[in-house]
Coordinates of C-alpha atoms in Angstrom, one line a residue:
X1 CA 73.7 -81.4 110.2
X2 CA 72.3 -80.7 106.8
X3 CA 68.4 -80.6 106.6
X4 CA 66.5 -82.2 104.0
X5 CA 64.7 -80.0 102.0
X6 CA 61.8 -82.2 102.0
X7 CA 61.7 -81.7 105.7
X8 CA 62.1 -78.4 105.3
X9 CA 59.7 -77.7 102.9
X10 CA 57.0 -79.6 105.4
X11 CA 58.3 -77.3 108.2
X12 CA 57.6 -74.2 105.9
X13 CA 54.0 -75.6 105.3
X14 CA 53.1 -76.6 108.4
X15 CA 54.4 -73.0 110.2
X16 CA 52.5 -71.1 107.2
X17 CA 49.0 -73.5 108.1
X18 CA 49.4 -72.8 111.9
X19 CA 49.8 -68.7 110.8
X20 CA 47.0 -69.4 109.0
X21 CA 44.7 -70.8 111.9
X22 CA 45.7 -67.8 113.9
X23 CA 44.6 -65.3 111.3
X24 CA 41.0 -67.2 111.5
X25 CA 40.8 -67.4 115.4
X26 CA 42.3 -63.6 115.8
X27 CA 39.0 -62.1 113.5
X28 CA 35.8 -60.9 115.3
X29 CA 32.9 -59.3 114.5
X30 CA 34.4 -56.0 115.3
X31 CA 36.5 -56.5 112.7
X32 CA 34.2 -56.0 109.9
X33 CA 34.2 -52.0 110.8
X34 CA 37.9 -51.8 111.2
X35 CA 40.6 -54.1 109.5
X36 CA 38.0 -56.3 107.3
X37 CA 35.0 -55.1 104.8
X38 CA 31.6 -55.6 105.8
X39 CA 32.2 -59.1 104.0
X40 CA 35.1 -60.5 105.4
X41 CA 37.9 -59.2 103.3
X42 CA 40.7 -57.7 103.8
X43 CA 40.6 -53.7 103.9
X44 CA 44.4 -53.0 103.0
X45 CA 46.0 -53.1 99.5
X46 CA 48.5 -55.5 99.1
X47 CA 52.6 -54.9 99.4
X48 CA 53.3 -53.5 96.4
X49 CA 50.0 -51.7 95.6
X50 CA 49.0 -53.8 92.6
X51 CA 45.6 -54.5 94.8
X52 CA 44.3 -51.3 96.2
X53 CA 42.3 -50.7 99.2
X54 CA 38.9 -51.0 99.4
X55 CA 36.9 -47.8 100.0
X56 CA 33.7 -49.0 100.1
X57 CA 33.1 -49.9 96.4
X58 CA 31.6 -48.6 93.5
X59 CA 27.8 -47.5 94.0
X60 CA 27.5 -44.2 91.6
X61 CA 25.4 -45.8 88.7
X62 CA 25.9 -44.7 85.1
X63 CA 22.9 -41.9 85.0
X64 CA 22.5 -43.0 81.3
X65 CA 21.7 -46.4 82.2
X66 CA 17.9 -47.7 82.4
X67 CA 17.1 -50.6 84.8
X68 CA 17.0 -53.4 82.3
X69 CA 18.6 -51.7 79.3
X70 CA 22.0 -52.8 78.4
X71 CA 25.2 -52.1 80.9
X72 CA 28.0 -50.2 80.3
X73 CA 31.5 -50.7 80.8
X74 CA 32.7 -48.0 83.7
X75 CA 36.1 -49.4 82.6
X76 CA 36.1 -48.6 78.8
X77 CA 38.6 -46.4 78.7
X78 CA 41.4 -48.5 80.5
X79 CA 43.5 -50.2 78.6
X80 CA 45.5 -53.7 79.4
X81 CA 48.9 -53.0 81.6
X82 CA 49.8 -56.3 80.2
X83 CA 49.2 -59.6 78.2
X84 CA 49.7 -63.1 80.0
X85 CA 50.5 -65.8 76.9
X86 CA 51.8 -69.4 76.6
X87 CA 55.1 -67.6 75.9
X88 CA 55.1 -65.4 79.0
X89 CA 53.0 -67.3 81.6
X90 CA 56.0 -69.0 83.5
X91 CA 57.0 -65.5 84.8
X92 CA 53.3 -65.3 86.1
X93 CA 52.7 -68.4 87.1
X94 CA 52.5 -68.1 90.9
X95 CA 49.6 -66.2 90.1
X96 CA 47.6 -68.0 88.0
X97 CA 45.3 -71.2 88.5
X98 CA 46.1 -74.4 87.5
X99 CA 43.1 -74.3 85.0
X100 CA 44.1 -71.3 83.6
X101 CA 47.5 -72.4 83.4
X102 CA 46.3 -75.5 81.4
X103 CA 44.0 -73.3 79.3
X104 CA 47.1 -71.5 78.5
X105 CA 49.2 -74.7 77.6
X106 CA 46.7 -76.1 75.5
X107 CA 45.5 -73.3 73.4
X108 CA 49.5 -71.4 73.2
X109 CA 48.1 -70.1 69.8
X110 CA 44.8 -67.8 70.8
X111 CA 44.0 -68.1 74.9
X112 CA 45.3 -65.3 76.7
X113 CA 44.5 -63.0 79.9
X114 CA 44.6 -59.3 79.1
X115 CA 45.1 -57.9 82.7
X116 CA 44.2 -54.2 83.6
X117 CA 44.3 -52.1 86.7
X118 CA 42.3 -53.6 89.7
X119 CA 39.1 -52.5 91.0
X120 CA 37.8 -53.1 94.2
X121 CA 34.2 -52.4 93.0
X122 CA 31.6 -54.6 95.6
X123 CA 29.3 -53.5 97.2
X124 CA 26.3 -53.7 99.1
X125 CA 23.6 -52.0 100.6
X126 CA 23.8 -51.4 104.2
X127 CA 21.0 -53.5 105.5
X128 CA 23.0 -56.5 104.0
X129 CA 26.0 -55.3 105.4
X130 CA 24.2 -54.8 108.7
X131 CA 22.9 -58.5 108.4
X132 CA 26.3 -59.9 107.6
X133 CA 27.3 -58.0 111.0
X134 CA 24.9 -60.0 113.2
X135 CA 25.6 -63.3 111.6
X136 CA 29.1 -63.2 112.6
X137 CA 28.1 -63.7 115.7
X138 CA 25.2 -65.5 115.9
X139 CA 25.6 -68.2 112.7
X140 CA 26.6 -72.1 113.2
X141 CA 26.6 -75.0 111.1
X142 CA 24.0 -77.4 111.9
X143 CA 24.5 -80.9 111.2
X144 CA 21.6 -82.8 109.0
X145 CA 20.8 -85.2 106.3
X146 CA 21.6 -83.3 103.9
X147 CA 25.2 -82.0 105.2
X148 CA 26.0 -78.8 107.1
X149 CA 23.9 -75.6 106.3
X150 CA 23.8 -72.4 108.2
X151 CA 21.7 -71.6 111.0
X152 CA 20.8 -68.2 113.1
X153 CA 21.6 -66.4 109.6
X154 CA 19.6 -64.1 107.5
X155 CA 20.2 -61.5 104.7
X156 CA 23.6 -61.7 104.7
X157 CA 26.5 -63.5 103.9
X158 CA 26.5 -66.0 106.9
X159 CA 30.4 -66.8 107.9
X160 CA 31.9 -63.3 106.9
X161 CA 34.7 -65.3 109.1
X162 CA 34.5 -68.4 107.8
X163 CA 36.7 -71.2 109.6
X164 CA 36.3 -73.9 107.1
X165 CA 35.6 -74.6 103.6
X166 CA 31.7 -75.7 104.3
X167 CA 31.3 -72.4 105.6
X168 CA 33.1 -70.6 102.7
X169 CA 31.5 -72.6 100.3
X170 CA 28.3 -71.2 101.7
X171 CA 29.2 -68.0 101.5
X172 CA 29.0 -69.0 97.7
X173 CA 26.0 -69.7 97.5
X174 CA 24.6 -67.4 99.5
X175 CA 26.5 -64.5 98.0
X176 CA 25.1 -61.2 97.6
X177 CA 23.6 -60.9 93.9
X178 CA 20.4 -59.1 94.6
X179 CA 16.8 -60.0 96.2
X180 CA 15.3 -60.2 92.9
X181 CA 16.0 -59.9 89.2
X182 CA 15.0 -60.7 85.6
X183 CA 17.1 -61.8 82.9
X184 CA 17.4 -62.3 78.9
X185 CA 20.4 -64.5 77.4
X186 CA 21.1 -67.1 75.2
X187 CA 23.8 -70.4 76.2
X188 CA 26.2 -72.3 73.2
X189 CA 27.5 -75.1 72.9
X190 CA 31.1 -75.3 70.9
X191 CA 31.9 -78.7 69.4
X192 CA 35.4 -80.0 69.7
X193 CA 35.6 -78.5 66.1
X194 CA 34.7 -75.2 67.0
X195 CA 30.8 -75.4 65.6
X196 CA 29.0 -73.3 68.3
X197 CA 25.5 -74.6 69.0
X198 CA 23.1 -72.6 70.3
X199 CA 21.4 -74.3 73.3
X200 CA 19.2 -72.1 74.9
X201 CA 17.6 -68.5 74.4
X202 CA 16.0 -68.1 77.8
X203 CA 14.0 -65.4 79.7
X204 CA 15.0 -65.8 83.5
X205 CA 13.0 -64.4 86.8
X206 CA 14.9 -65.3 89.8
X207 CA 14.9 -64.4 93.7
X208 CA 16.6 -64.6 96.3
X209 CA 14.3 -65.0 99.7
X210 CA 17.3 -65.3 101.4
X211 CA 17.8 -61.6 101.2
X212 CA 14.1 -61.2 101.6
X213 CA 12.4 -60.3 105.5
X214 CA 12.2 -63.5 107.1
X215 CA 12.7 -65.1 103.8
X216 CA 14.4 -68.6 104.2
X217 CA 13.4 -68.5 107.5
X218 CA 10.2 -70.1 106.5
X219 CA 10.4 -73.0 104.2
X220 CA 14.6 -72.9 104.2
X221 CA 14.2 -71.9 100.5
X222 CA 17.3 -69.5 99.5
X223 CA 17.2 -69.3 95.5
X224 CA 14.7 -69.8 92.9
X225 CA 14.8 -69.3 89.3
X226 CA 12.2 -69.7 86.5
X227 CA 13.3 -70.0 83.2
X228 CA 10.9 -70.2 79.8
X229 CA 13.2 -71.1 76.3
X230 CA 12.4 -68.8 73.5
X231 CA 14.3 -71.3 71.0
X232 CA 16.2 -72.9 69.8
X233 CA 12.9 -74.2 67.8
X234 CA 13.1 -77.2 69.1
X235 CA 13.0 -76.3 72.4
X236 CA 10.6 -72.9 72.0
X237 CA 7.9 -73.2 75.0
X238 CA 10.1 -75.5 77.4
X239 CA 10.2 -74.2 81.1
X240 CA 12.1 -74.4 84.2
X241 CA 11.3 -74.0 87.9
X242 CA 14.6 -74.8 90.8
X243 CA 14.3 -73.8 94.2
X244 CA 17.2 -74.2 96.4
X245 CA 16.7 -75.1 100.0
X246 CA 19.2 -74.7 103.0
X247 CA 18.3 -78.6 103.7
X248 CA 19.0 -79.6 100.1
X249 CA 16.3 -83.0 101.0
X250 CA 14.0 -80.4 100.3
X251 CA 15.3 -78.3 97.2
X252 CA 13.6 -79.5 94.0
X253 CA 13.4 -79.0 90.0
X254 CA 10.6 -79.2 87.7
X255 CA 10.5 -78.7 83.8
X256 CA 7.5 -78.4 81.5
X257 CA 7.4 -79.6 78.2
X258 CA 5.0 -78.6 75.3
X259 CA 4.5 -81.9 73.8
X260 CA 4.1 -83.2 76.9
X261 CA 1.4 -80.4 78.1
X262 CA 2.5 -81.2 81.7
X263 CA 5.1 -80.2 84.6
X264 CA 7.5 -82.9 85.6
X265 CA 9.4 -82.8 88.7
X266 CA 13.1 -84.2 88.2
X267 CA 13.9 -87.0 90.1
X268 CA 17.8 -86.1 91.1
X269 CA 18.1 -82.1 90.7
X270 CA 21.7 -82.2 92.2
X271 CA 25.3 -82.7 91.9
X272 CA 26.6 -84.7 88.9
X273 CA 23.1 -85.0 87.3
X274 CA 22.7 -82.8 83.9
X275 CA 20.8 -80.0 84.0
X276 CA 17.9 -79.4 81.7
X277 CA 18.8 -75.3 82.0
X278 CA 21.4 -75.8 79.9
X279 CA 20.2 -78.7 77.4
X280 CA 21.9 -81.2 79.5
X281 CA 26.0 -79.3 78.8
X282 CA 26.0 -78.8 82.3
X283 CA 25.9 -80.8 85.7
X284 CA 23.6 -79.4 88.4
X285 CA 26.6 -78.6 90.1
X286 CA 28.6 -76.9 88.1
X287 CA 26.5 -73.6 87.4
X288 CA 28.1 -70.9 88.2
X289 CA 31.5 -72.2 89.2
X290 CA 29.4 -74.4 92.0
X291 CA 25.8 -74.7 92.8
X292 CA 23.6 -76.6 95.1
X293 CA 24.3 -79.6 97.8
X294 CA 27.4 -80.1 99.3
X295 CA 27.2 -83.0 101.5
X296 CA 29.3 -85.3 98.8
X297 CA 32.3 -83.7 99.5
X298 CA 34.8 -83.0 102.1
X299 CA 35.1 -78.8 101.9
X300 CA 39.2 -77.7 102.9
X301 CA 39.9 -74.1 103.6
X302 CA 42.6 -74.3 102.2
X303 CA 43.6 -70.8 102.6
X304 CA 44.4 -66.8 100.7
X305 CA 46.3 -65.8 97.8
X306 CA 46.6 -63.3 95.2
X307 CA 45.1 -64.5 91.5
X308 CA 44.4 -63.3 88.4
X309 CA 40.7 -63.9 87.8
X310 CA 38.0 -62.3 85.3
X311 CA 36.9 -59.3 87.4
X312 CA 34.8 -55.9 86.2
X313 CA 34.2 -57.9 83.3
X314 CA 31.4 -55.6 81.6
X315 CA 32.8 -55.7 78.6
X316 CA 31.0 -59.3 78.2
X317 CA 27.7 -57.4 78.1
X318 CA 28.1 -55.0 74.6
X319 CA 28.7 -56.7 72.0
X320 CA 26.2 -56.3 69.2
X321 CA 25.7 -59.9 69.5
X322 CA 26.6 -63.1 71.5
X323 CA 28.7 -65.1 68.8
X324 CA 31.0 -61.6 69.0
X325 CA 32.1 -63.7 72.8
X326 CA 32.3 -67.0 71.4
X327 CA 36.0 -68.4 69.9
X328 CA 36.5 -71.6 68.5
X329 CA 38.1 -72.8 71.6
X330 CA 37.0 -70.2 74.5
X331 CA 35.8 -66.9 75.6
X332 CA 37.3 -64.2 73.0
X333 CA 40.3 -62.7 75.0
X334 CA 39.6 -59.6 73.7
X335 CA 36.2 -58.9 76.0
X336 CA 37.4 -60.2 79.1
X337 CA 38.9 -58.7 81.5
X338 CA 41.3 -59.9 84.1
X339 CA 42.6 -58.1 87.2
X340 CA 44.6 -59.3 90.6
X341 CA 42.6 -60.4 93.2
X342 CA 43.0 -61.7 96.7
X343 CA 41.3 -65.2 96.6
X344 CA 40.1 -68.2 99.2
X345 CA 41.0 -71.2 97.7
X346 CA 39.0 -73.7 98.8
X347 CA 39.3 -78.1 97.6
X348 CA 36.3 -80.6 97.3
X349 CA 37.0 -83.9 97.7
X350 CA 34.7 -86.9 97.2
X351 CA 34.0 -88.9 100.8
X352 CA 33.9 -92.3 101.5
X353 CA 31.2 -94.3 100.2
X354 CA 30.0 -91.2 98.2
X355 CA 29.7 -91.0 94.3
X356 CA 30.6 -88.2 91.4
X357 CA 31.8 -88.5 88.1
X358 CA 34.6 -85.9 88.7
X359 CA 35.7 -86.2 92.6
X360 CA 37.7 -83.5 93.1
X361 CA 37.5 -80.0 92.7
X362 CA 39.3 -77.2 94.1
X363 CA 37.3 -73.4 94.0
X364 CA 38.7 -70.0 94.1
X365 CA 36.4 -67.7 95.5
X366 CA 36.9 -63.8 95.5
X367 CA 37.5 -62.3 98.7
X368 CA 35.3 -59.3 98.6
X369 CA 32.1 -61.0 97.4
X370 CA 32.9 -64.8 98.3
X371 CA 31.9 -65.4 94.6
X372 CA 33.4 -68.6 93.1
X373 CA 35.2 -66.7 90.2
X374 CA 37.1 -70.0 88.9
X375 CA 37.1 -73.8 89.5
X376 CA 39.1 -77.0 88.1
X377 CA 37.3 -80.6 88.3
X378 CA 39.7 -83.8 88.3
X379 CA 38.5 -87.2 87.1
X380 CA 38.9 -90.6 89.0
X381 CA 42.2 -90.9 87.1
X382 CA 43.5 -87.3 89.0
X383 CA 43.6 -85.4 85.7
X384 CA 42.3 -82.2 85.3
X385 CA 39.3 -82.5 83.6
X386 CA 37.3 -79.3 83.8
X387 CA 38.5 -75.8 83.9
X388 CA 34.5 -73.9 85.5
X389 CA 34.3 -70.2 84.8
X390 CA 32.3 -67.0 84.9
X391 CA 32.9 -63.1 84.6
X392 CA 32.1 -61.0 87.4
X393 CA 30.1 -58.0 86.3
X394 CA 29.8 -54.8 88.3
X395 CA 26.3 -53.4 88.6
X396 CA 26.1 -50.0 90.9
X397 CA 22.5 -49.9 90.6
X398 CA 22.5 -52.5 92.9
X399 CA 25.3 -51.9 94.1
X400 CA 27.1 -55.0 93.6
X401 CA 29.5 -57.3 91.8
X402 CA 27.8 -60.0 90.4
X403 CA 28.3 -63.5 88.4
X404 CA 26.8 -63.7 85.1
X405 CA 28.4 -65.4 81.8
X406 CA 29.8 -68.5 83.1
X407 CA 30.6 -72.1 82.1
X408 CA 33.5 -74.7 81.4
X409 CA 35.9 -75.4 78.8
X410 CA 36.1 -79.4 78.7
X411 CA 40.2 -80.0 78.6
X412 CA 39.9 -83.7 77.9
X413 CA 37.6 -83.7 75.0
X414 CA 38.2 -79.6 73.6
X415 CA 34.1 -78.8 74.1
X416 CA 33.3 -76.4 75.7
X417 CA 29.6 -74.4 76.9
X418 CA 29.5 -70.8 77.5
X419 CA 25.9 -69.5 79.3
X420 CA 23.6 -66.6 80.7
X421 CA 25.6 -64.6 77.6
X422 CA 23.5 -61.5 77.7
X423 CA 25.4 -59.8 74.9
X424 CA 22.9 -58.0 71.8
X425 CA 19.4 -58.4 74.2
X426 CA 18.0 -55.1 74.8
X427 CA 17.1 -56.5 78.4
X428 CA 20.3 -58.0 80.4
X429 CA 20.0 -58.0 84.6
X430 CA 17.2 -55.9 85.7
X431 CA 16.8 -55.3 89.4
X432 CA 12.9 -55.5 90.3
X433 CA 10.6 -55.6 93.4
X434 CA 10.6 -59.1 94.4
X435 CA 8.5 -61.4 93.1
X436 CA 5.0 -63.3 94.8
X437 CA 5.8 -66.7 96.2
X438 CA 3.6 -67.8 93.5
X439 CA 5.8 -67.6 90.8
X440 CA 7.8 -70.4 91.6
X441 CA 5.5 -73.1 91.2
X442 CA 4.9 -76.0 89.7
X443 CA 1.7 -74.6 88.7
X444 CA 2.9 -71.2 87.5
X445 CA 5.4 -72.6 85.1
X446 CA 2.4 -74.2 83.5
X447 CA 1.2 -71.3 83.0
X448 CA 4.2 -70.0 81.3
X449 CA 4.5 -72.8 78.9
X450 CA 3.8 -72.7 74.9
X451 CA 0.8 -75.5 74.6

């Protein structure tokens, strides 16, 4: 009797779900010093050697480079092994997100991926890799009012082994970036006509406590950022404060305005809710491919595969200027770089009784950091609405791989907002000793404030 290939194909699904499971419930802790990075990731190359083994990452810093000067590109000399088009991207399409695939589809004429050798450059230092060690063991979810969040965790990336997409997703956004750091960059707009407005030029100090000694273990705080605008005129003097909290009932934002003379404390700092960090472009949410509370949705693990994401993307950082980055309808193609890269892939999906403008989303996050690299945002109508982006840096200093230039292209309407574009400032991520607790107050971003 002939099957149906229906049947079949559910057969094929179902057996490659249970293999799946297995793989989860085979990994230990031990595992992390044999098969698996420190992180979770898988140590071998792939079948045909297009995605090489990680040895443990790239940590020799450029000895021309200053802490907080401009970055170079360990990479420049590489050039692309291929071009993905509109005209070519069928024969590459297994490999490619849905987002970019639309990207491609919509803009045949000028989007493309220029894809080079890969380079498994994170890295960490060893007391985070230590940390990561011990929370294998020792981390849960815990249940609260604000959804899951890790517990018996610290400096580390908490579910190196992560069973489910809450604890993937966490991984996120608790992903190794450094302890603290300082920041210049500026944040467009582009119309649908291709007029790119310049929304922000910012000076950022932000911190991880998470990463800190007993840290969040005091208040639950993980993240905090300050930000002070520098212009646009209009918005010269304007000043951000968000702290992140592991029970996101207690995270909060706060914004000072000049005309004003006094610190207001949002009312909704989460989820769908604009963001005042980027003049409103953004949601909350959306920063950074995903960002903040994550009891709206249902988190699926959905499971591995190989992608083609922006990766080693320093080439974001040198231009003489940030307009250099901007084309009329994305990113310019010719200072990104793409390489193949194992991904979790990992689908959001609105629950019952819940609301979002956009309710579902599915994330890919890169294996050897747990970064969220790309992202794609469906509206109540199931089209996709959103394509979320940024362009993993690599920064040996730290030693890292880290997430910086990032924002969405807008399928439905052709806008699009590009931010934390660090291109022609003499200052771009500087590593520094971590900051007092002080500095992200309410009362310290006063102080930082044009009156």
């Amino acid at each position: 009797m002939q099957i149906r290939k229906p049947f079949t194909a559910m057969l094929t699904a179902l057996a490659a779900s249970m293999l799946f499971a297995q793989g989860l419930m085979a990994a230990d802790a031990n595992s992390l010093k044999t098969t698996l990075t420190p992180f979770g990731a898988e140590r071998a190359g792939n079948a045909d050697g297009s995605i090489p083994a990680w040895d443990g990452g790239l940590t020799k810093a450029d000895p021309n480079y200053k802490d907080g000067g401009k970055r170079s590109d360990p990479f420049a000399s590489e050039k692309p092994l291929f071009s993905i088009t509109a005209q070519n991207a069928a024969q590459y399409a297994d490999k490619l997100s849905a987002g970019t695939l639309a990207m491609l589809k919509k803009y045949p004429d000028s989007y493309r991926l220029d894809v080079y050798p890969t380079h498994r450059t994170a890295a960490a230092p060893q007391g985070v890799y230590d940390a990561t060690f011990a929370n294998a063991s020792s981390a849960k979810l815990v249940d609260g009012a604000s959804g899951p969040s890790p517990s018996n965790a610290q400096g580390g990336i908490p579910f190196p082994l992560a069973q489910n997409g809450a604890e993937a997703i966490w991984n996120h956004l608790l992903r190794w970036r450094g302890a603290a750091w300082h920041t210049s960059f500026s944040q467009y707009l582009t119309t649908t006509d291709g007029k790119h407005v310049l929304t922000n030029d910012s000076r950022g100090d932000m911190q991880m406590p998470w990463y800190l000694p007993g840290g969040a273990e005091k208040d639950g705080v993980y993240w905090t950022i300050r930000l002070v605008n520098d212009g646009p005129p209009l918005r010269a003097g304007e000043a951000i404060l968000g702290r992140e909290n592991l029970d996101a009932e207690k995270a909060g934002a706060w914004t000072y305005l000049p005309g004003q003379r006094r610190v207001r404390r949002l009312p909704n700092a989460c989820c769908d809710t604009p963001t005042p960090a980027t003049a409103g472009v953004m949601s909350f949410d959306e920063l950074y491919v995903f960002n903040g509370r994550i009891d709206r949705f249902d988190w699926k693990l959905v499971g591995k595969k190989e992608l083609y994401i922006p990766y080693n993307s320093n080439r974001v950082l040198t231009p003489g200027a940030a307009t250099d980055l901007l084309s009329e309808h994305h990113l310019n193609p010719d200072y990104v770089r793409w390489e193949l890269h194992r991904v979790w892939v990992v689908e959001a999906t609105l629950k019952d009784g819940k609301r979002h403008v956009l309710p579902k989303s599915t994330y890919y996050l890169d294996e050897d950091t747990w970064a969220a690299v790309l992202g794609e945002r469906y509206d109540s109508k199931q089209q996709l609405a959103k394509v979320l982006w940024t362009t993993p840096i690599v920064a040996p200093d730290l030693p890292g791989v880290v997430t910086v230039t990032n924002g969405f292209y807008d399928l439905l309407s052709g806008a699009w907002f590009a931010g934390d574009l660090f291109a022609g400032k003499s200052e771009q991520y500087r590593i520094v000793q971590p900051y007092s607790e002080s500095v992200f107050t309410p009362d310290a971003l006063a102080g930082e404030g044009i009156r």
